[in-house]
Coordinates of C-alpha atoms and ligand atoms in Angstrom, one line a residue:
X1 CA 36.0 -2.2 29.8
X2 CA 36.0 -4.0 26.4
X3 CA 32.6 -3.1 24.9
X4 CA 32.9 -5.5 22.1
X5 CA 33.5 -8.4 24.5
X6 CA 30.6 -7.6 26.9
X7 CA 28.2 -7.3 23.9
X8 CA 25.6 -10.2 23.6
X9 CA 25.5 -11.4 20.0
X10 CA 22.1 -12.9 18.9
X11 CA 21.9 -14.7 15.6
X12 CA 19.0 -14.7 12.9
X13 CA 18.5 -18.4 13.8
X14 CA 17.8 -17.7 17.6
X15 CA 15.6 -14.7 16.9
X16 CA 13.8 -16.7 14.4
X17 CA 13.1 -19.6 17.0
X18 CA 11.9 -17.2 19.8
X19 CA 10.2 -14.1 18.2
X20 CA 6.7 -15.3 17.9
X21 CA 3.9 -13.4 16.0
X22 CA 1.4 -13.2 18.7
X23 CA 3.5 -11.4 21.1
X24 CA 5.2 -9.2 18.6
X25 CA 2.0 -8.1 17.0
X26 CA 0.7 -7.1 20.5
X27 CA 4.0 -5.1 21.4
X28 CA 3.9 -3.4 17.9
X29 CA 0.2 -2.5 18.7
X30 CA 1.3 -0.8 21.8
X31 CA 4.4 0.9 20.7
X32 CA 2.4 2.3 17.4
X33 CA -0.2 4.0 19.9
X34 CA 2.4 5.0 22.2
X35 CA 4.4 6.7 19.5
X36 CA 1.2 8.6 18.1
X37 CA 0.8 10.3 21.6
X38 CA 3.9 12.3 20.8
X39 CA 4.6 14.9 23.3
X40 CA 3.4 12.5 26.3
X41 CA 4.7 9.5 24.7
X42 CA 8.3 9.4 26.0
X43 CA 9.4 8.4 22.7
X44 CA 12.4 10.0 20.9
X45 CA 12.8 9.1 17.3
X46 CA 14.0 11.2 14.6
X47 CA 13.1 10.4 11.1
X48 CA 15.5 7.9 9.6
X49 CA 18.9 9.4 8.2
X50 CA 19.6 7.9 4.9
X51 CA 22.9 7.7 3.0
X52 CA 22.7 7.2 -0.8
X53 CA 25.4 5.1 -2.4
X54 CA 25.8 6.4 -5.9
X55 CA 25.5 4.3 -8.9
X56 CA 24.1 1.0 -7.1
X57 CA 20.7 2.4 -6.3
X58 CA 21.7 1.5 -2.5
X59 CA 21.4 3.2 0.5
X60 CA 22.3 3.0 4.2
X61 CA 19.6 4.0 7.0
X62 CA 20.2 4.7 10.4
X63 CA 17.2 4.2 12.8
X64 CA 17.8 5.2 16.4
X65 CA 15.1 5.5 19.1
X66 CA 14.4 5.9 22.7
X67 CA 11.2 4.8 24.4
X68 CA 10.6 5.4 28.1
X69 CA 7.5 3.2 28.4
X70 CA 9.6 0.3 27.0
X71 CA 13.0 1.4 28.9
X72 CA 14.9 0.7 25.7
X73 CA 17.4 2.8 23.8
X74 CA 18.5 1.2 20.4
X75 CA 19.5 1.9 16.9
X76 CA 18.9 -0.2 13.6
X77 CA 21.3 0.2 10.6
X78 CA 19.9 -1.1 7.5
X79 CA 21.0 -1.2 4.1
X80 CA 19.0 -1.8 0.9
X81 CA 20.6 -2.7 -2.3
X82 CA 17.6 -3.5 -4.7
X83 CA 20.1 -4.8 -7.3
X84 CA 21.5 -7.5 -5.3
X85 CA 21.2 -11.0 -7.1
X86 CA 23.4 -13.5 -5.1
X87 CA 22.9 -11.9 -1.5
X88 CA 19.6 -10.5 -0.1
X89 CA 18.6 -6.9 -1.0
X90 CA 18.1 -5.8 2.7
X91 CA 20.6 -6.5 5.8
X92 CA 20.4 -5.0 9.1
X93 CA 21.6 -5.2 12.6
X94 CA 20.0 -4.0 15.9
X95 CA 22.4 -2.5 18.7
X96 CA 20.6 -2.3 22.1
X97 CA 22.2 -0.3 24.7
X98 CA 21.5 0.3 28.4
X99 CA 19.0 3.4 28.9
X100 CA 20.4 4.3 32.1
X101 CA 23.9 4.5 31.2
X102 CA 24.2 4.1 27.4
X103 CA 26.6 1.2 27.8
X104 CA 25.9 -1.3 24.6
X105 CA 24.2 -4.4 25.5
X106 CA 23.2 -6.7 22.5
X107 CA 23.9 -6.7 18.8
X108 CA 20.9 -8.5 17.2
X109 CA 20.7 -9.8 13.6
X110 CA 18.2 -7.5 12.2
X111 CA 17.0 -9.4 9.0
X112 CA 14.3 -11.5 10.9
X113 CA 13.7 -8.5 13.0
X114 CA 12.9 -6.6 10.0
X115 CA 11.1 -9.3 8.2
X116 CA 8.6 -10.1 11.1
X117 CA 8.0 -6.6 12.6
X118 CA 7.2 -5.1 9.1
X119 CA 4.6 -7.9 8.7
X120 CA 3.3 -7.5 12.2
X121 CA 3.0 -3.8 11.8
X122 CA 0.7 -4.6 8.7
X123 CA -1.3 -7.1 10.7
X124 CA -2.2 -4.2 13.2
X125 CA -3.0 -1.8 10.5
X126 CA -5.3 -4.4 8.8
X127 CA -7.0 -5.5 12.0
X128 CA -8.0 -1.9 12.6
X129 CA -8.9 -0.9 8.9
X130 CA -10.1 -4.0 7.1
X131 CA -13.7 -3.7 6.1
X132 CA -15.3 -6.9 7.7
X133 CA -13.8 -10.4 7.6
X134 CA -11.5 -10.7 4.6
X135 CA -11.2 -13.8 2.7
X136 CA -9.1 -13.0 -0.1
X137 CA -5.3 -11.8 0.1
X138 CA -3.3 -10.4 -2.7
X139 CA 0.4 -10.2 -2.2
X140 CA 2.2 -8.1 -5.1
X141 CA 5.9 -9.1 -4.8
X142 CA 7.2 -12.7 -3.9
X143 CA 10.5 -11.8 -1.8
X144 CA 11.2 -11.7 2.1
X145 CA 8.2 -9.5 2.7
X146 CA 5.8 -11.3 1.0
X147 CA 6.5 -14.5 2.8
X148 CA 6.5 -12.7 6.2
X149 CA 3.2 -11.0 5.3
X150 CA 1.6 -14.2 4.3
X151 CA 2.6 -15.9 7.5
X152 CA 1.8 -13.0 9.8
X153 CA -1.6 -12.2 8.3
X154 CA -2.4 -15.8 8.1
X155 CA -1.9 -16.0 12.1
X156 CA -4.9 -13.7 12.5
X157 CA -7.0 -13.8 9.4
X158 CA -8.4 -17.1 7.8
X159 CA -7.9 -16.4 3.9
X160 CA -9.9 -18.8 1.4
X161 CA -7.8 -17.6 -1.4
X162 CA -4.3 -16.0 -1.7
X163 CA -3.2 -14.7 -5.2
X164 CA 0.4 -13.7 -5.7
X165 CA 1.8 -11.7 -8.6
X166 CA 5.4 -10.7 -9.1
X167 CA 7.0 -8.9 -11.9
X168 CA 9.3 -11.9 -12.6
X169 CA 6.2 -14.8 -12.9
X170 CA 8.7 -17.8 -11.6
X171 CA 8.8 -15.7 -8.1
X172 CA 5.1 -15.7 -8.0
X173 CA 5.1 -19.6 -8.9
X174 CA 7.5 -20.5 -6.3
X175 CA 5.8 -18.8 -3.4
X176 CA 2.4 -20.0 -4.6
X177 CA 4.0 -23.7 -4.5
X178 CA 5.2 -23.2 -1.2
X179 CA 2.0 -21.6 0.2
X180 CA -0.2 -24.7 -1.0
X181 CA -3.3 -25.2 -2.8
X182 CA -5.6 -22.2 -1.5
X183 CA -2.8 -19.9 -3.3
X184 CA -2.7 -19.0 -7.0
X185 CA -0.1 -17.4 -9.0
X186 CA -1.4 -14.6 -11.4
X187 CA 0.3 -13.3 -14.1
X188 CA -1.4 -9.8 -14.1
X189 CA -1.8 -7.3 -11.3
X190 CA -5.4 -6.6 -12.2
X191 CA -6.2 -10.4 -12.2
X192 CA -4.4 -10.8 -8.5
X193 CA -6.3 -7.9 -7.0
X194 CA -9.6 -7.7 -8.4
X195 CA -11.6 -9.8 -5.7
X196 CA -9.1 -9.1 -2.9
X197 CA -10.2 -7.7 0.6
X198 CA -6.8 -6.8 1.6
X199 CA -3.6 -6.1 -0.6
X200 CA -0.3 -6.0 0.3
X201 CA 2.5 -4.3 -1.8
X202 CA 6.0 -5.6 -1.0
X203 CA 8.2 -4.9 -4.3
X204 CA 11.0 -3.1 -5.0
X205 CA 9.1 -1.2 -7.8
X206 CA 10.0 2.6 -8.4
X207 CA 7.1 3.2 -10.5
X208 CA 3.2 2.3 -9.7
X209 CA 2.2 -1.3 -10.2
X210 CA -1.1 -0.9 -8.5
X211 CA -4.1 1.0 -10.2
X212 CA -7.4 2.5 -8.9
X213 CA -9.4 0.6 -11.8
X214 CA -8.4 -2.7 -10.6
X215 CA -9.4 -2.5 -7.0
X216 CA -12.7 -3.5 -5.1
X217 CA -14.4 -0.5 -3.1
X218 CA -13.8 -0.9 0.7
X219 CA -10.4 -2.8 0.1
X220 CA -7.7 -2.3 2.5
X221 CA -4.0 -1.9 1.1
X222 CA -0.9 -2.2 3.0
X223 CA 1.9 -0.4 1.0
X224 CA 5.0 -1.6 2.2
X225 CA 7.5 -1.0 -0.5
X226 CA 8.6 2.4 -2.2
X227 CA 10.7 4.1 0.5
X228 CA 12.2 6.9 -1.3
X229 CA 10.6 10.1 -2.1
X230 CA 10.5 9.6 -5.9
X231 CA 9.7 6.0 -5.7
X232 CA 6.1 4.8 -5.9
X233 CA 4.1 1.4 -5.9
X234 CA 0.6 2.8 -6.1
X235 CA -0.8 5.1 -8.9
X236 CA -1.5 8.6 -7.5
X237 CA -5.2 8.0 -8.8
X238 CA -5.7 5.2 -6.3
X239 CA -3.8 7.2 -3.6
X240 CA -6.0 9.9 -3.8
X241 CA -9.4 8.0 -4.0
X242 CA -8.6 6.2 -0.7
X243 CA -8.1 7.2 3.1
X244 CA -4.5 7.3 3.9
X245 CA -2.9 6.2 7.0
X246 CA 0.4 6.1 7.8
X247 CA 3.2 4.9 10.6
X248 CA 4.6 8.4 11.0
X249 CA 3.5 11.6 9.5
X250 CA 6.9 13.1 9.5
X251 CA 8.3 10.0 7.9
X252 CA 5.7 9.8 5.4
X253 CA 6.2 13.3 4.3
X254 CA 9.9 12.9 3.9
X255 CA 10.3 9.5 2.2
X256 CA 7.0 8.2 0.6
X257 CA 6.8 8.8 -3.0
X258 CA 3.6 7.2 -2.8
X259 CA 2.2 10.3 -0.7
X260 CA 4.4 13.1 -1.9
X261 CA 4.4 12.6 -5.8
X262 CA 0.2 12.0 -5.6
X263 CA 0.4 15.1 -3.3
X264 CA -1.9 13.2 -1.0
X265 CA -3.5 13.8 2.3
X266 CA -2.5 12.0 5.1
X267 CA -5.8 11.3 7.1
X268 CA -4.0 9.8 10.2
X269 CA -1.3 7.7 11.8
X270 CA -2.5 4.2 12.4
X271 CA -1.5 4.9 16.1
X272 CA -4.1 7.6 16.4
X273 CA -6.7 5.0 15.0
X274 CA -5.3 2.6 17.9
X275 CA -5.6 5.4 20.4
X276 CA -9.1 6.2 19.4
X277 CA -8.2 10.0 18.3
X278 CA -8.8 9.3 14.5
X279 CA -11.6 7.3 12.8
X280 CA -10.9 3.8 11.0
X281 CA -13.0 4.4 7.9
X282 CA -13.6 0.9 7.1
X283 CA -16.0 1.1 4.4
X284 CA -13.7 3.3 2.1
X285 CA -10.7 2.2 0.4
X286 CA -8.1 2.5 3.2
X287 CA -4.2 2.5 2.5
X288 CA -1.5 2.0 5.2
X289 CA 1.5 3.4 4.1
X290 CA 4.4 1.7 5.7
X291 CA 7.7 3.0 6.0
X292 CA 8.9 1.3 9.0
X293 CA 10.1 3.0 12.2
X294 CA 12.7 2.3 15.0
X295 CA 10.5 1.8 17.7
X296 CA 9.2 -1.3 16.0
X297 CA 12.5 -3.0 16.1
X298 CA 13.4 -1.7 19.4
X299 CA 10.4 -3.6 20.8
X300 CA 11.0 -6.3 18.7
X301 CA 14.6 -6.7 19.8
X302 CA 13.8 -6.0 23.6
X303 CA 11.2 -8.9 23.2
X304 CA 14.1 -11.1 22.3
X305 CA 16.3 -10.1 24.9
X306 CA 13.7 -10.5 27.6
X307 CA 12.9 -13.9 26.3
X308 CA 16.7 -14.8 26.3
X309 CA 17.1 -13.5 30.0
X310 CA 14.4 -15.7 31.2
X311 CA 15.9 -18.7 29.5
X312 CA 19.6 -17.9 30.6
Ligands
NAD1 N1 7.9 -0.6 5.3 C1 8.8 -1.3 6.0 O1 9.2 -1.1 7.2 C2 9.8 -1.9 5.1 C3 10.7 -3.0 5.8 C4 11.3 -3.6 5.0 C5 11.4 -3.9 3.6 N2 10.3 -2.8 3.0 C6 10.4 -2.8 1.5 O2 9.6 -3.8 1.1 C7 9.9 -4.0 0.0 C8 10.1 -5.5 -0.4 O3 11.4 -5.9 0.5 P1 11.9 -7.4 0.6 O4 12.7 -7.5 1.8 O5 10.8 -8.2 0.4 O6 12.7 -7.4 -0.7 P2 13.1 -8.7 -1.6 O7 14.4 -8.1 -2.5 O8 13.2 -10.0 -0.9 O9 11.8 -8.6 -2.7 C9 11.8 -7.7 -3.5 C10 10.4 -8.4 -4.4 O10 10.2 -7.0 -5.3 C11 10.2 -7.6 -6.8 N3 10.7 -6.5 -7.6 C12 11.9 -6.2 -7.7 N4 12.0 -5.2 -8.6 C13 10.7 -4.9 -9.3 C14 10.1 -3.7 -9.9 N5 11.0 -3.0 -10.6 N6 8.8 -4.0 -9.9 C15 8.0 -5.0 -9.5 N7 8.6 -5.7 -8.7 C16 9.9 -5.7 -8.3 C17 11.2 -8.9 -6.8 O11 11.0 -9.6 -7.9 C18 10.7 -9.4 -5.2 O12 9.5 -10.2 -5.6 C19 11.2 -3.3 -0.6 O13 10.6 -2.0 -1.3 C20 11.4 -2.7 0.9 O14 12.5 -1.8 1.0 C21 9.7 -1.9 3.7
YCP2 O1 12.1 0.1 7.9 C1 13.0 -0.6 7.7 O2 13.5 -1.3 8.3 C2 13.0 -0.5 6.0 C3 14.2 -0.6 5.5 C4 14.6 -0.4 4.0 C5 13.8 0.4 3.5 C6 12.4 0.6 4.1 N1 12.3 0.2 5.7

């Protein structure tokens, strides 16, 4: 048997056409809840293993997972080279294997999956943690995740205004032009976030860009960048003034500089809020620290493969 010739290959374009946010958000919400059941979950997901590539700031992450409920066995391989200029900074593939035999079944482009499942995860966290009906969204960063977060959050919430800041102002202006008339590019982070009900940090910053003094009481923050233990996007005072939620406690304690450097207390996993075992403290400043989990990629890949099978 030739493993390669029997693999189904699924392109980015194909995935972009069929992976809709409404199904994805529902699937991600279920998987986050299931993951946080731990011993009863039937999810076997080690913390991502990371290989550092010296002198490039780059790294390679391997993200395997098995989920009994989803009947899926998969692994994502993702690289992140933040200094890339002519090619994107992130590249990924998702390999799905038969959960009964281990036979490799499909290899999917991982770029669209990563962009959409990360944004869908932030949507789920925002739904559970935002205080009231959010009207103003601030996005810090103007790359791939900034775009997917704008699209995914706008599917669920109706923002009157969107404020974009980027460390290179031309990036913020370009994204603001793409989004249109209820969107402004801001030259300072403080200006972008001062009235925001929801803030998304999606930068490659290694040092804090967002400060406690700039945000409103009760704001909800999705902190999506800074995935290394010595990188952070949030000032420690901000992290320690908030109620901190994470995707995975083990992942956050190993990888999140925002939490490790601030010596912050993790209140709950977002799955524990969905399961009703921990409270959503909506009136306080809430931070959802997202590092990204293999289960998110696996359920997204499964959605794609299920839709392809139906259409075959
Ligand atoms: N939590 C998750 O599941 C998950 C998944 C994918 C990506 N990410 C992270 O989200 C972040 C954004 O990813 P992306 O795919 O949009 O990347 P991208 O390269 O498309 O965009 C990066 C953005 O950060 C800005 N930036 C670069 N250096 C900066 C600096 N020193 N200070 C401030 N801003 C800077 C760039 O101008 C750009 O707007 C990255 O940190 C990435 O690793 C997280
Ligand atoms: O979960 C992910 O896919 C990403 C990869 C890059 C670093 C942060 N997390």
